[in-house]
Amino acid sequence: MTRLFNDPAAFADEALEGFAAAHRDRVRPVTGGVVRAGATPAGQVAVVIGGGSGHYPAFSGLVGRGLAHGAAVGNVFASPSAGRISSVARAAHGGAGVLLMYGNYAGDVLHFGQAAERLTADGIEARTFAVTDDISSAAPEESAKRRGIAGDLPVFKAAAAAAEQGLPLDEVLAVAEQANARTRSFGIAFSGCTLPGADHPLFTVPEARMAVGLGIHGEPGIGEDALPTADEAARLLVTSLLGELPEGVERPEGQRTAVILNGLGSVKYEELFVVYRKVAELLGEAGVDIVEPEVGELVTSFDMAGVSLTLTWLDDDLERLWRAPADAPAYRKGSLDAPEAPGVGNASVTEDTDDTVVPEASDDSRRAATTVLAVLNTVAGTIDTHAEELGRIDAVAGDGDHGIGMQRGSTAARKAADGAHAQGAGAGTVLARAADAWADEAGGTSGALWGTMLRALGTALGDQDAPTATRVADGVAQASAGVRRLGGAEVGDKTMVDVLVPLADTLTAATATGTPLTEAWDRAATAAETAAAATADLLPRKGRARPHAEKSLGTPDAGAHSLALIARAVHGVLLDHH
């Protein structure tokens, strides 16, 4: 468990601050993460990686020459927001475009995709790429749905080394695609991890058992087996990976392979070496030519006790890129010239606006903003009350952090809304400020989706006219459409969409017949509660719970449940303010 921390909510930011202070010769802090101490050479593609905290050396420890140009870092196990990613990318940009790279998790896909859109709109060419190396998380025919785990490193390194060689953006992306296509990982765990401030791990493994096919966000494995000896563990890892060779590799004999035996947080290096001796023996017996293996902690999951094995099947180009020198705080290979002098270019350009200035608003809209603030205060209070319950529900088949993430987001949204309201902002601006704050502080999937919902509602209400029931319903409908467009989920996938769609549809239908907003919202909240309860009978088809679908039967989706709780709480506020 994590013993040294101050405020758990500040843990990720304080860890990043300390990391930057300890490695100021190689990195410098910018809003949202870190970039190389020296500016990206003009004309060189910038490779920006990122994800949640709790995985060190990933992601900040992999920033340096020969590796990433920058890393965007979110809260523990939560994707950084699009604003933070955009800020790091702008700071790293050297004029030749940016490749944004991350593990294939729903929150990362949403936020990095939004960041790429923002960068492109501002004239910075941007591409995105998600690593999908974990063979336990989806079948070969659905490899695009696989998670990214320790295979992040060889894929990141291949792309970054290609960028160092001066290749253009599309060719750097092609290298990432080739490295990912030839990378496979598999892992096991003996205990779960405990987040800062928590008093119990996200999952537990029975004594004398191990979890097989783990993730790196505290998710339980896809199965259990008897606790192995070191040699038995090595055999399971090697056999699993040799059982699925990438396209173009017909048999392991004579193949050159980059090998990573990765510790997930609390397995000691000596234990890893005991396992690796057998891994090397087994691969040798299979005829595999091991190229510059790595044994140690490369992509961790806080204090999880576990190991993973990664094989990247090399061709001539990938071998050259794997062998290329690198000099990052947590990963060094070969030798480079003298360290770069700290750069003065590429100064961080953040997504922040001047919070002391708000658009003009009508008296009607400012009065409506008072109700909006009351709603957001109630939302935050509702989440505080149910945070532990939401975490418990989420932990059944996910990583158990839904309550924590919703607390961060709703608390930040309430604070931002209060500040805008105090400055005389209208309802639309109050909601827009709340949306940005929720997305920035929560990160992850819920941060992106709640930011989208609040912004859609704010756009519908605006700062000039008095909100009507029809306009509120239209805002909720636009929020529903935006979430489905951004997240790709539909009704039946066991996500918040299962609640958001009936909430929006019921509200729209009721207000269209002239039903007052309070009564219409009551009907919509009831529909939401019914839909949330019904998700217990569904199998997840999206998100981190998908690999553990059977475990979630009988338990509602955490995001759906939290939305239903909020919908009912909002009805109480509307009754008080109508």
Coordinates of C-alpha atoms in Angstrom, one line a residue:
M1 CA 0.0 0.0 0.0
T2 CA 1.0 3.6 -0.5
R3 CA 2.3 5.0 2.8
L4 CA 3.9 8.3 1.9
F5 CA 1.4 10.9 0.7
N6 CA -0.3 14.1 1.7
D7 CA -3.7 14.7 0.2
P8 CA -4.6 11.7 -2.0
A9 CA -6.3 14.0 -4.5
A10 CA -3.0 15.9 -4.9
F11 CA -0.8 12.7 -5.1
A12 CA -0.3 12.6 -8.9
D13 CA 0.5 16.3 -9.2
E14 CA 2.9 16.2 -6.3
A15 CA 4.7 13.1 -7.7
L16 CA 5.1 14.8 -11.1
E17 CA 6.5 17.9 -9.4
G18 CA 9.0 15.9 -7.5
F19 CA 10.0 13.8 -10.6
A20 CA 10.6 17.0 -12.6
A21 CA 12.7 18.5 -9.8
A22 CA 14.8 15.3 -9.6
H23 CA 15.5 15.1 -13.3
R24 CA 15.7 18.8 -14.4
D25 CA 18.7 18.0 -16.6
R26 CA 16.5 15.8 -18.8
V27 CA 12.9 17.1 -18.5
R28 CA 11.1 20.3 -17.7
P29 CA 7.6 20.6 -16.3
V30 CA 4.8 22.1 -18.5
T31 CA 1.1 22.3 -17.9
G32 CA -0.2 18.7 -18.0
G33 CA 3.1 16.9 -17.8
V34 CA 6.7 17.1 -18.9
V35 CA 8.8 17.6 -22.0
R36 CA 12.5 17.2 -22.8
A37 CA 14.7 19.7 -21.2
G38 CA 16.0 20.7 -24.6
A39 CA 13.6 22.0 -27.3
T40 CA 12.5 19.5 -30.0
P41 CA 14.8 20.1 -33.0
A42 CA 13.2 22.1 -35.8
G43 CA 11.6 19.8 -38.3
Q44 CA 11.5 16.7 -36.1
V45 CA 8.3 14.9 -35.4
A46 CA 7.4 15.1 -31.7
V47 CA 6.3 11.8 -30.1
V48 CA 4.1 12.6 -27.1
I49 CA 3.0 9.7 -24.9
G50 CA 0.8 9.6 -21.9
G51 CA -1.8 8.1 -19.6
G52 CA -2.7 8.0 -15.9
S53 CA -0.2 8.1 -13.0
G54 CA 0.6 5.0 -11.1
H55 CA 2.6 3.3 -13.9
Y56 CA 6.1 4.8 -13.4
P57 CA 8.5 4.6 -15.3
A58 CA 5.6 5.0 -17.7
F59 CA 5.0 7.7 -18.8
S60 CA 7.1 10.6 -17.6
G61 CA 10.2 8.5 -17.0
L62 CA 10.3 7.7 -20.7
V63 CA 10.8 11.3 -21.9
G64 CA 14.3 11.9 -23.3
R65 CA 16.4 11.7 -26.4
G66 CA 15.8 8.5 -28.3
L67 CA 12.4 8.2 -26.6
A68 CA 9.4 10.5 -26.1
H69 CA 9.5 14.2 -26.6
G70 CA 6.8 14.7 -24.0
A71 CA 4.4 12.9 -21.6
A72 CA 1.0 14.0 -20.6
V73 CA 0.1 12.6 -17.1
G74 CA -3.3 12.2 -15.5
N75 CA -4.5 11.3 -12.1
V76 CA -3.9 7.8 -10.7
F77 CA -5.1 5.3 -13.3
A78 CA -7.0 8.1 -15.2
S79 CA -6.3 9.5 -18.6
P80 CA -5.0 13.1 -18.7
S81 CA -7.6 15.5 -20.2
A82 CA -7.5 16.8 -23.7
G83 CA -6.5 20.2 -22.5
R84 CA -3.4 18.7 -20.7
I85 CA -2.4 16.6 -23.6
S86 CA -2.8 19.6 -26.0
S87 CA -0.6 21.7 -23.7
V88 CA 2.2 19.1 -23.6
A89 CA 2.0 18.6 -27.4
R90 CA 2.3 22.3 -28.1
A91 CA 5.3 22.5 -25.8
A92 CA 6.9 19.5 -27.5
H93 CA 6.0 20.5 -31.1
G94 CA 9.1 21.1 -33.3
G95 CA 7.2 22.1 -36.5
A96 CA 6.9 18.7 -38.1
G97 CA 3.7 17.5 -36.4
V98 CA 2.9 15.4 -33.3
L99 CA 2.2 11.7 -32.8
L100 CA 0.1 11.1 -29.7
M101 CA 0.7 7.6 -28.3
Y102 CA -1.1 5.8 -25.4
G103 CA -2.4 2.5 -24.2
N104 CA -5.8 1.4 -25.6
Y105 CA -8.2 2.4 -22.8
A106 CA -11.4 4.2 -23.4
G107 CA -10.5 7.3 -21.5
D108 CA -7.2 7.7 -23.3
V109 CA -8.8 7.1 -26.7
L110 CA -11.4 9.8 -26.0
H111 CA -9.0 12.5 -24.5
F112 CA -6.1 11.9 -27.0
G113 CA -8.6 12.0 -29.8
Q114 CA -10.0 15.3 -28.6
A115 CA -6.5 16.7 -28.2
A116 CA -5.6 15.7 -31.8
E117 CA -8.7 17.5 -33.0
R118 CA -7.8 20.7 -31.1
L119 CA -4.2 20.6 -32.3
T120 CA -5.3 20.1 -35.9
A121 CA -7.7 23.0 -35.6
D122 CA -4.9 25.2 -34.5
G123 CA -2.7 24.2 -37.4
I124 CA -0.5 21.5 -35.7
E125 CA -0.6 18.3 -37.7
A126 CA -1.4 15.5 -35.2
R127 CA -2.0 11.7 -35.4
T128 CA -3.0 9.3 -32.6
F129 CA -2.0 5.7 -32.0
A130 CA -3.2 3.2 -29.3
V131 CA -1.0 0.3 -28.3
T132 CA -2.8 -3.1 -28.2
D133 CA -0.4 -5.7 -27.0
D134 CA -2.3 -7.6 -24.2
I135 CA -3.4 -10.9 -25.6
S136 CA -5.6 -11.7 -22.6
S137 CA -8.0 -8.8 -23.2
A138 CA -9.4 -9.8 -26.6
A139 CA -9.2 -12.6 -29.1
P140 CA -6.9 -12.3 -32.1
E141 CA -9.7 -11.5 -34.4
E142 CA -10.6 -8.5 -32.2
S143 CA -7.0 -7.4 -31.6
A144 CA -8.0 -3.7 -32.0
K145 CA -9.9 -4.0 -28.7
R146 CA -6.9 -5.2 -26.7
R147 CA -5.4 -3.2 -23.9
G148 CA -1.9 -1.6 -23.9
I149 CA 0.3 -2.8 -21.2
A150 CA 4.1 -3.3 -21.1
G151 CA 4.2 -3.4 -24.9
D152 CA 3.9 0.4 -24.7
L153 CA 7.7 0.6 -24.3
P154 CA 8.9 -1.1 -27.5
V155 CA 6.2 0.6 -29.6
F156 CA 6.9 4.0 -28.1
K157 CA 10.6 3.5 -28.6
A158 CA 10.3 2.4 -32.2
A159 CA 8.3 5.5 -33.1
A160 CA 10.5 7.8 -31.2
A161 CA 13.7 6.4 -32.7
A162 CA 12.1 6.8 -36.1
A163 CA 11.3 10.4 -35.3
E164 CA 14.9 11.0 -34.2
Q165 CA 16.1 9.8 -37.6
G166 CA 14.0 12.5 -39.2
L167 CA 11.2 10.5 -40.7
P168 CA 8.0 12.5 -41.5
L169 CA 4.9 12.1 -39.4
D170 CA 3.1 9.5 -41.5
E171 CA 6.2 7.3 -41.7
V172 CA 6.7 7.6 -37.9
L173 CA 3.0 6.5 -37.5
A174 CA 3.7 3.6 -39.9
V175 CA 6.6 2.4 -37.7
A176 CA 4.4 2.5 -34.6
E177 CA 1.8 0.4 -36.5
Q178 CA 4.4 -2.1 -37.5
A179 CA 5.9 -2.4 -34.0
N180 CA 2.5 -2.8 -32.4
A181 CA 1.5 -5.5 -34.9
R182 CA 4.5 -7.5 -33.9
T183 CA 4.2 -7.0 -30.1
R184 CA 2.4 -9.4 -27.7
S185 CA 2.2 -9.3 -23.9
F186 CA 0.8 -11.5 -21.2
G187 CA 0.8 -11.1 -17.4
I188 CA 0.0 -12.7 -14.0
A189 CA -0.6 -11.2 -10.6
F190 CA -0.5 -12.4 -7.0
S191 CA -2.2 -9.4 -5.3
G192 CA -3.9 -6.2 -6.3
C193 CA -2.8 -2.6 -5.8
T194 CA -3.9 -0.1 -3.2
L195 CA -4.4 3.5 -4.3
P196 CA -3.1 6.4 -2.2
G197 CA -5.4 7.0 0.8
A198 CA -7.3 3.7 0.3
D199 CA -7.4 1.1 3.0
H200 CA -7.9 -1.9 0.7
P201 CA -6.6 -3.1 -2.6
L202 CA -8.7 -2.8 -5.8
F203 CA -8.9 -6.6 -6.0
T204 CA -7.6 -9.5 -4.0
V205 CA -6.3 -12.9 -5.0
P206 CA -7.0 -15.9 -2.8
E207 CA -4.1 -17.4 -0.9
A208 CA -2.0 -19.8 -2.9
R209 CA -3.6 -18.5 -6.1
M210 CA -2.7 -16.1 -8.9
A211 CA -4.7 -13.9 -11.3
V212 CA -4.1 -14.7 -14.9
G213 CA -4.4 -12.1 -17.7
L214 CA -4.2 -8.9 -15.6
G215 CA -4.5 -5.3 -16.6
I216 CA -2.4 -2.4 -15.3
H217 CA -5.2 -0.3 -13.8
G218 CA -6.0 -2.6 -10.9
E219 CA -8.4 -4.7 -12.9
P220 CA -8.7 -8.3 -11.8
G221 CA -7.3 -11.0 -14.1
I222 CA -9.6 -12.9 -16.5
G223 CA -9.0 -16.1 -14.5
E224 CA -7.3 -17.7 -11.6
D225 CA -4.9 -20.6 -11.2
A226 CA -2.7 -22.2 -8.6
L227 CA 0.2 -20.2 -7.4
P228 CA 3.2 -21.3 -9.5
T229 CA 6.9 -21.7 -8.9
A230 CA 9.1 -19.2 -10.7
D231 CA 9.8 -21.8 -13.5
E232 CA 6.1 -22.6 -13.8
A233 CA 5.3 -18.9 -14.1
A234 CA 8.0 -18.5 -16.8
R235 CA 6.6 -21.5 -18.7
L236 CA 3.0 -20.1 -18.6
L237 CA 4.2 -16.7 -19.9
V238 CA 6.3 -18.1 -22.7
T239 CA 3.8 -20.7 -23.8
S240 CA 1.0 -18.2 -23.9
L241 CA 2.9 -15.8 -26.1
L242 CA 4.4 -18.5 -28.4
G243 CA 0.9 -19.7 -28.9
E244 CA 0.0 -16.5 -30.8
L245 CA 2.6 -15.4 -33.3
P246 CA 2.0 -12.2 -35.3
E247 CA 1.2 -12.2 -39.0
G248 CA 4.4 -12.8 -41.0
V249 CA 6.0 -14.9 -38.2
E250 CA 5.2 -18.5 -39.1
R251 CA 7.3 -20.1 -36.4
P252 CA 9.6 -18.9 -33.6
E253 CA 12.8 -20.7 -34.8
G254 CA 15.4 -18.2 -36.1
Q255 CA 13.3 -15.2 -35.2
R256 CA 15.0 -12.2 -33.5
T257 CA 12.9 -10.9 -30.6
A258 CA 13.0 -8.0 -28.1
V259 CA 12.1 -9.4 -24.7
I260 CA 10.7 -7.5 -21.7
L261 CA 10.1 -9.2 -18.4
N262 CA 8.2 -6.5 -16.5
G263 CA 7.6 -6.2 -12.8
L264 CA 4.3 -4.6 -11.9
G265 CA 5.3 -2.8 -8.7
S266 CA 6.3 -5.1 -5.8
V267 CA 8.0 -8.1 -7.3
K268 CA 11.6 -7.7 -6.4
Y269 CA 14.3 -7.6 -9.1
E270 CA 15.9 -10.8 -7.8
E271 CA 12.6 -12.6 -8.3
L272 CA 12.4 -11.2 -11.8
F273 CA 15.8 -12.5 -12.6
V274 CA 14.9 -16.0 -11.3
V275 CA 11.9 -16.0 -13.7
Y276 CA 14.0 -14.6 -16.5
R277 CA 16.6 -17.4 -16.4
K278 CA 13.8 -19.8 -17.3
V279 CA 12.2 -17.4 -19.8
A280 CA 15.5 -17.2 -21.7
E281 CA 16.0 -21.0 -21.5
L282 CA 12.5 -21.7 -22.9
L283 CA 12.8 -19.1 -25.7
G284 CA 16.2 -20.5 -26.5
E285 CA 14.8 -24.0 -26.8
A286 CA 12.2 -22.6 -29.2
G287 CA 14.9 -21.2 -31.4
V288 CA 14.3 -17.6 -30.6
D289 CA 17.2 -15.2 -30.9
I290 CA 16.8 -12.7 -28.0
V291 CA 17.9 -9.1 -28.8
E292 CA 18.9 -6.8 -25.9
P293 CA 16.4 -8.0 -23.3
E294 CA 15.0 -5.8 -20.5
V295 CA 14.3 -7.1 -17.0
G296 CA 12.8 -4.7 -14.5
E297 CA 10.0 -2.3 -13.8
L298 CA 9.0 -0.7 -17.1
V299 CA 5.2 -0.3 -16.8
T300 CA 3.9 -0.8 -13.3
S301 CA 0.5 -0.8 -11.6
F302 CA 1.4 1.0 -8.3
D303 CA 2.2 -1.8 -5.8
M304 CA 0.7 -4.7 -7.6
A305 CA 2.5 -8.0 -7.1
G306 CA 2.8 -9.4 -10.6
V307 CA 4.9 -9.8 -13.8
S308 CA 4.3 -9.6 -17.5
L309 CA 6.2 -10.8 -20.5
T310 CA 6.4 -8.9 -23.7
L311 CA 7.8 -10.2 -27.0
T312 CA 8.3 -7.9 -30.0
W313 CA 9.2 -10.0 -33.1
L314 CA 11.8 -7.9 -34.9
D315 CA 12.4 -7.3 -38.6
D316 CA 15.5 -5.4 -39.8
D317 CA 14.0 -2.0 -39.3
L318 CA 12.5 -2.7 -35.9
E319 CA 15.7 -4.3 -34.7
R320 CA 17.6 -1.1 -35.6
L321 CA 15.1 1.0 -33.8
W322 CA 15.1 -1.2 -30.7
R323 CA 18.9 -1.1 -30.5
A324 CA 19.0 2.7 -31.0
P325 CA 20.4 4.7 -28.1
A326 CA 18.1 6.4 -25.6
D327 CA 18.6 8.7 -22.6
A328 CA 15.5 9.2 -20.4
P329 CA 15.3 9.4 -16.6
A330 CA 14.1 5.8 -16.3
Y331 CA 15.4 4.2 -19.5
R332 CA 18.9 4.4 -21.0
K333 CA 20.5 2.4 -23.8
G334 CA 23.7 2.9 -25.7
S335 CA 25.5 6.3 -25.7
L336 CA 24.5 9.6 -27.0
D337 CA 26.4 12.9 -27.3
A338 CA 26.6 15.3 -24.4
P339 CA 23.2 16.2 -22.9
E340 CA 21.2 18.9 -24.6
A341 CA 21.3 22.3 -23.1
P342 CA 17.9 23.3 -21.6
G343 CA 15.8 24.8 -24.4
V344 CA 14.0 28.1 -24.3
G345 CA 11.8 27.4 -27.3
N346 CA 8.5 25.5 -27.4
A347 CA 7.2 27.2 -24.3
S348 CA 4.1 25.6 -22.9
V349 CA 0.9 27.0 -24.4
T350 CA -1.9 25.9 -22.1
E351 CA -5.6 25.6 -22.7
D352 CA -6.4 28.0 -20.0
T353 CA -8.4 31.1 -20.6
D354 CA -8.5 34.3 -18.5
D355 CA -10.8 33.2 -15.7
T356 CA -11.2 36.8 -14.5
V357 CA -13.2 37.7 -17.6
V358 CA -16.7 36.3 -18.4
P359 CA -18.9 37.0 -21.4
E360 CA -21.8 39.4 -20.9
A361 CA -24.9 37.8 -19.8
S362 CA -28.6 38.8 -19.4
D363 CA -30.2 39.1 -16.0
D364 CA -32.4 36.1 -16.8
S365 CA -29.3 34.0 -17.6
R366 CA -27.5 35.1 -14.4
R367 CA -30.5 34.1 -12.4
A368 CA -30.5 30.7 -14.1
A369 CA -26.8 30.4 -13.3
T370 CA -27.8 30.4 -9.6
T371 CA -29.9 27.3 -10.2
V372 CA -27.0 25.8 -12.3
L373 CA -24.6 26.3 -9.4
A374 CA -27.1 24.8 -6.9
V375 CA -27.4 21.8 -9.3
L376 CA -23.6 21.3 -9.4
N377 CA -23.3 21.6 -5.7
T378 CA -25.9 18.9 -5.3
V379 CA -24.2 16.7 -7.9
A380 CA -21.0 17.0 -5.9
G381 CA -22.7 16.2 -2.7
T382 CA -24.5 13.2 -4.2
I383 CA -21.2 11.8 -5.5
D384 CA -19.5 12.3 -2.1
T385 CA -22.3 10.4 -0.4
H386 CA -22.1 7.5 -2.9
A387 CA -18.4 7.4 -3.8
E388 CA -17.6 4.3 -1.9
E389 CA -20.6 2.5 -3.3
L390 CA -19.7 3.5 -6.8
G391 CA -16.1 2.3 -6.3
R392 CA -17.4 -1.0 -5.0
I393 CA -19.7 -1.5 -8.1
D394 CA -16.9 -0.5 -10.5
A395 CA -14.4 -2.9 -8.8
V396 CA -16.6 -6.0 -9.7
A397 CA -15.3 -6.0 -13.3
G398 CA -13.3 -2.8 -13.6
D399 CA -10.6 -0.9 -11.7
G400 CA -12.7 0.4 -8.8
D401 CA -11.9 4.1 -9.3
H402 CA -15.3 5.4 -10.7
G403 CA -16.2 7.0 -7.3
I404 CA -12.8 8.6 -6.9
G405 CA -12.9 10.0 -10.5
M406 CA -16.4 11.3 -10.1
Q407 CA -15.5 13.0 -6.9
R408 CA -12.5 14.7 -8.5
G409 CA -14.6 15.9 -11.4
S410 CA -17.7 17.0 -9.6
T411 CA -15.7 18.8 -6.9
A412 CA -13.6 20.7 -9.5
A413 CA -16.8 21.5 -11.5
R414 CA -18.5 22.9 -8.5
K415 CA -15.5 25.1 -7.7
A416 CA -15.1 26.4 -11.2
A417 CA -18.9 27.1 -11.4
D418 CA -18.8 29.0 -8.2
G419 CA -15.9 31.2 -9.4
A420 CA -17.7 32.0 -12.7
H421 CA -21.0 32.7 -10.9
A422 CA -19.3 35.1 -8.5
Q423 CA -18.0 37.0 -11.6
G424 CA -21.6 37.4 -12.9
A425 CA -21.4 34.7 -15.6
G426 CA -24.5 33.4 -17.3
A427 CA -25.8 29.8 -17.2
G428 CA -23.9 28.8 -20.4
T429 CA -20.5 30.1 -19.2
V430 CA -21.0 28.6 -15.7
L431 CA -21.6 25.2 -17.3
A432 CA -18.7 25.6 -19.8
R433 CA -16.3 26.4 -17.0
A434 CA -17.6 23.5 -15.0
A435 CA -17.3 21.2 -18.0
D436 CA -13.6 22.0 -18.5
A437 CA -12.8 21.6 -14.9
W438 CA -14.5 18.3 -14.7
A439 CA -12.7 16.9 -17.7
D440 CA -9.3 18.3 -16.5
E441 CA -9.5 17.0 -12.9
A442 CA -11.3 13.7 -13.4
G443 CA -9.6 12.6 -16.6
G444 CA -10.5 9.1 -17.7
T445 CA -13.6 8.1 -19.6
S446 CA -16.0 9.7 -17.1
G447 CA -14.1 13.0 -17.3
A448 CA -14.4 13.2 -21.0
L449 CA -18.0 12.2 -21.1
W450 CA -19.2 14.5 -18.3
G451 CA -17.2 17.4 -19.8
T452 CA -19.0 16.8 -23.1
M453 CA -22.5 16.6 -21.4
L454 CA -22.0 19.8 -19.3
R455 CA -20.7 21.7 -22.3
A456 CA -23.6 20.6 -24.5
L457 CA -26.1 21.7 -21.9
G458 CA -24.2 25.0 -21.5
T459 CA -24.3 25.6 -25.3
A460 CA -28.0 25.0 -25.4
L461 CA -28.7 27.4 -22.5
G462 CA -26.4 30.2 -23.5
D463 CA -25.8 33.4 -21.6
Q464 CA -28.7 35.6 -23.0
D465 CA -32.1 34.0 -22.8
A466 CA -34.0 32.5 -19.9
P467 CA -33.9 28.7 -20.0
T468 CA -37.1 27.0 -21.0
A469 CA -38.1 23.4 -20.4
T470 CA -37.7 22.8 -24.2
R471 CA -34.2 24.3 -24.2
V472 CA -33.1 22.2 -21.2
A473 CA -34.4 19.1 -22.9
D474 CA -32.6 20.0 -26.1
G475 CA -29.4 20.4 -24.1
V476 CA -29.8 17.0 -22.6
A477 CA -30.5 15.5 -26.0
Q478 CA -27.4 17.1 -27.4
A479 CA -25.4 15.8 -24.5
S480 CA -26.8 12.3 -25.3
A481 CA -25.8 12.6 -28.9
G482 CA -22.4 14.0 -28.0
V483 CA -21.6 11.1 -25.6
R484 CA -22.6 8.5 -28.1
R485 CA -20.6 10.1 -30.8
L486 CA -17.5 10.6 -28.6
G487 CA -17.5 7.2 -26.8
G488 CA -19.0 5.0 -29.6
A489 CA -21.4 3.3 -27.2
E490 CA -25.0 2.6 -27.7
V491 CA -27.9 1.3 -25.6
G492 CA -27.2 -2.3 -24.6
D493 CA -23.4 -1.9 -24.2
K494 CA -23.7 -1.5 -20.4
T495 CA -22.5 2.0 -20.1
M496 CA -23.9 5.3 -19.0
V497 CA -25.5 5.6 -22.4
D498 CA -28.1 3.0 -21.2
V499 CA -29.3 5.7 -18.8
L500 CA -28.5 8.9 -20.8
V501 CA -30.7 7.9 -23.8
P502 CA -33.9 7.2 -21.9
L503 CA -33.3 10.2 -19.7
A504 CA -33.0 12.5 -22.8
D505 CA -35.8 10.8 -24.7
T506 CA -38.2 10.9 -21.8
L507 CA -37.4 14.5 -21.1
T508 CA -37.8 15.5 -24.7
A509 CA -41.1 13.7 -25.1
A510 CA -42.5 15.3 -21.9
T511 CA -41.5 18.8 -22.6
A512 CA -42.8 18.6 -26.2
T513 CA -46.3 18.2 -24.8
G514 CA -46.0 21.3 -22.6
T515 CA -45.2 19.4 -19.3
P516 CA -43.5 21.7 -16.8
L517 CA -39.8 21.1 -16.4
T518 CA -40.0 19.8 -12.8
E519 CA -42.6 17.2 -13.7
A520 CA -40.9 16.3 -17.0
W521 CA -37.6 15.8 -15.1
D522 CA -39.3 13.6 -12.6
R523 CA -40.4 11.3 -15.3
A524 CA -37.0 11.3 -16.9
A525 CA -35.3 10.6 -13.6
T526 CA -37.6 7.6 -13.0
A527 CA -36.8 6.3 -16.5
A528 CA -33.1 6.7 -15.7
E529 CA -33.4 4.8 -12.4
T530 CA -35.2 2.0 -14.2
A531 CA -32.6 1.8 -16.9
A532 CA -29.7 1.9 -14.5
A533 CA -31.1 -1.1 -12.6
A534 CA -31.6 -3.0 -15.8
T535 CA -27.9 -2.7 -16.7
A536 CA -27.3 -5.4 -14.1
D537 CA -28.6 -7.9 -16.6
L538 CA -26.3 -6.8 -19.4
L539 CA -22.8 -7.9 -20.5
P540 CA -20.4 -5.0 -21.1
R541 CA -19.3 -4.5 -24.6
K542 CA -17.2 -1.3 -24.0
G543 CA -14.6 -0.1 -21.6
R544 CA -12.4 -1.9 -19.0
A545 CA -15.2 -4.2 -17.8
R546 CA -15.5 -5.9 -21.2
P547 CA -12.7 -8.5 -20.6
H548 CA -14.5 -9.4 -17.3
A549 CA -18.0 -9.5 -18.8
E550 CA -19.3 -12.5 -16.9
K551 CA -18.2 -11.1 -13.5
S552 CA -20.4 -8.0 -14.1
L553 CA -23.7 -10.0 -14.5
G554 CA -26.0 -9.1 -11.6
T555 CA -24.2 -5.8 -10.9
P556 CA -25.3 -2.5 -12.5
D557 CA -22.8 -0.4 -14.5
A558 CA -21.2 2.2 -12.2
G559 CA -21.4 5.0 -14.7
A560 CA -25.1 4.3 -15.4
H561 CA -25.8 4.1 -11.7
S562 CA -24.0 7.4 -10.9
L563 CA -25.9 9.2 -13.7
A564 CA -29.3 7.9 -12.3
L565 CA -28.4 9.1 -8.8
I566 CA -27.5 12.5 -10.2
A567 CA -30.7 12.7 -12.3
R568 CA -32.8 12.1 -9.2
A569 CA -30.8 14.6 -7.1
V570 CA -31.2 17.3 -9.8
H571 CA -35.0 16.9 -9.7
G572 CA -34.8 17.9 -6.0
V573 CA -33.0 21.1 -6.9
L574 CA -35.5 21.9 -9.6
L575 CA -38.3 21.6 -7.2
D576 CA -36.6 24.0 -4.9
H577 CA -35.9 26.6 -7.6
H578 CA -39.0 26.4 -9.9

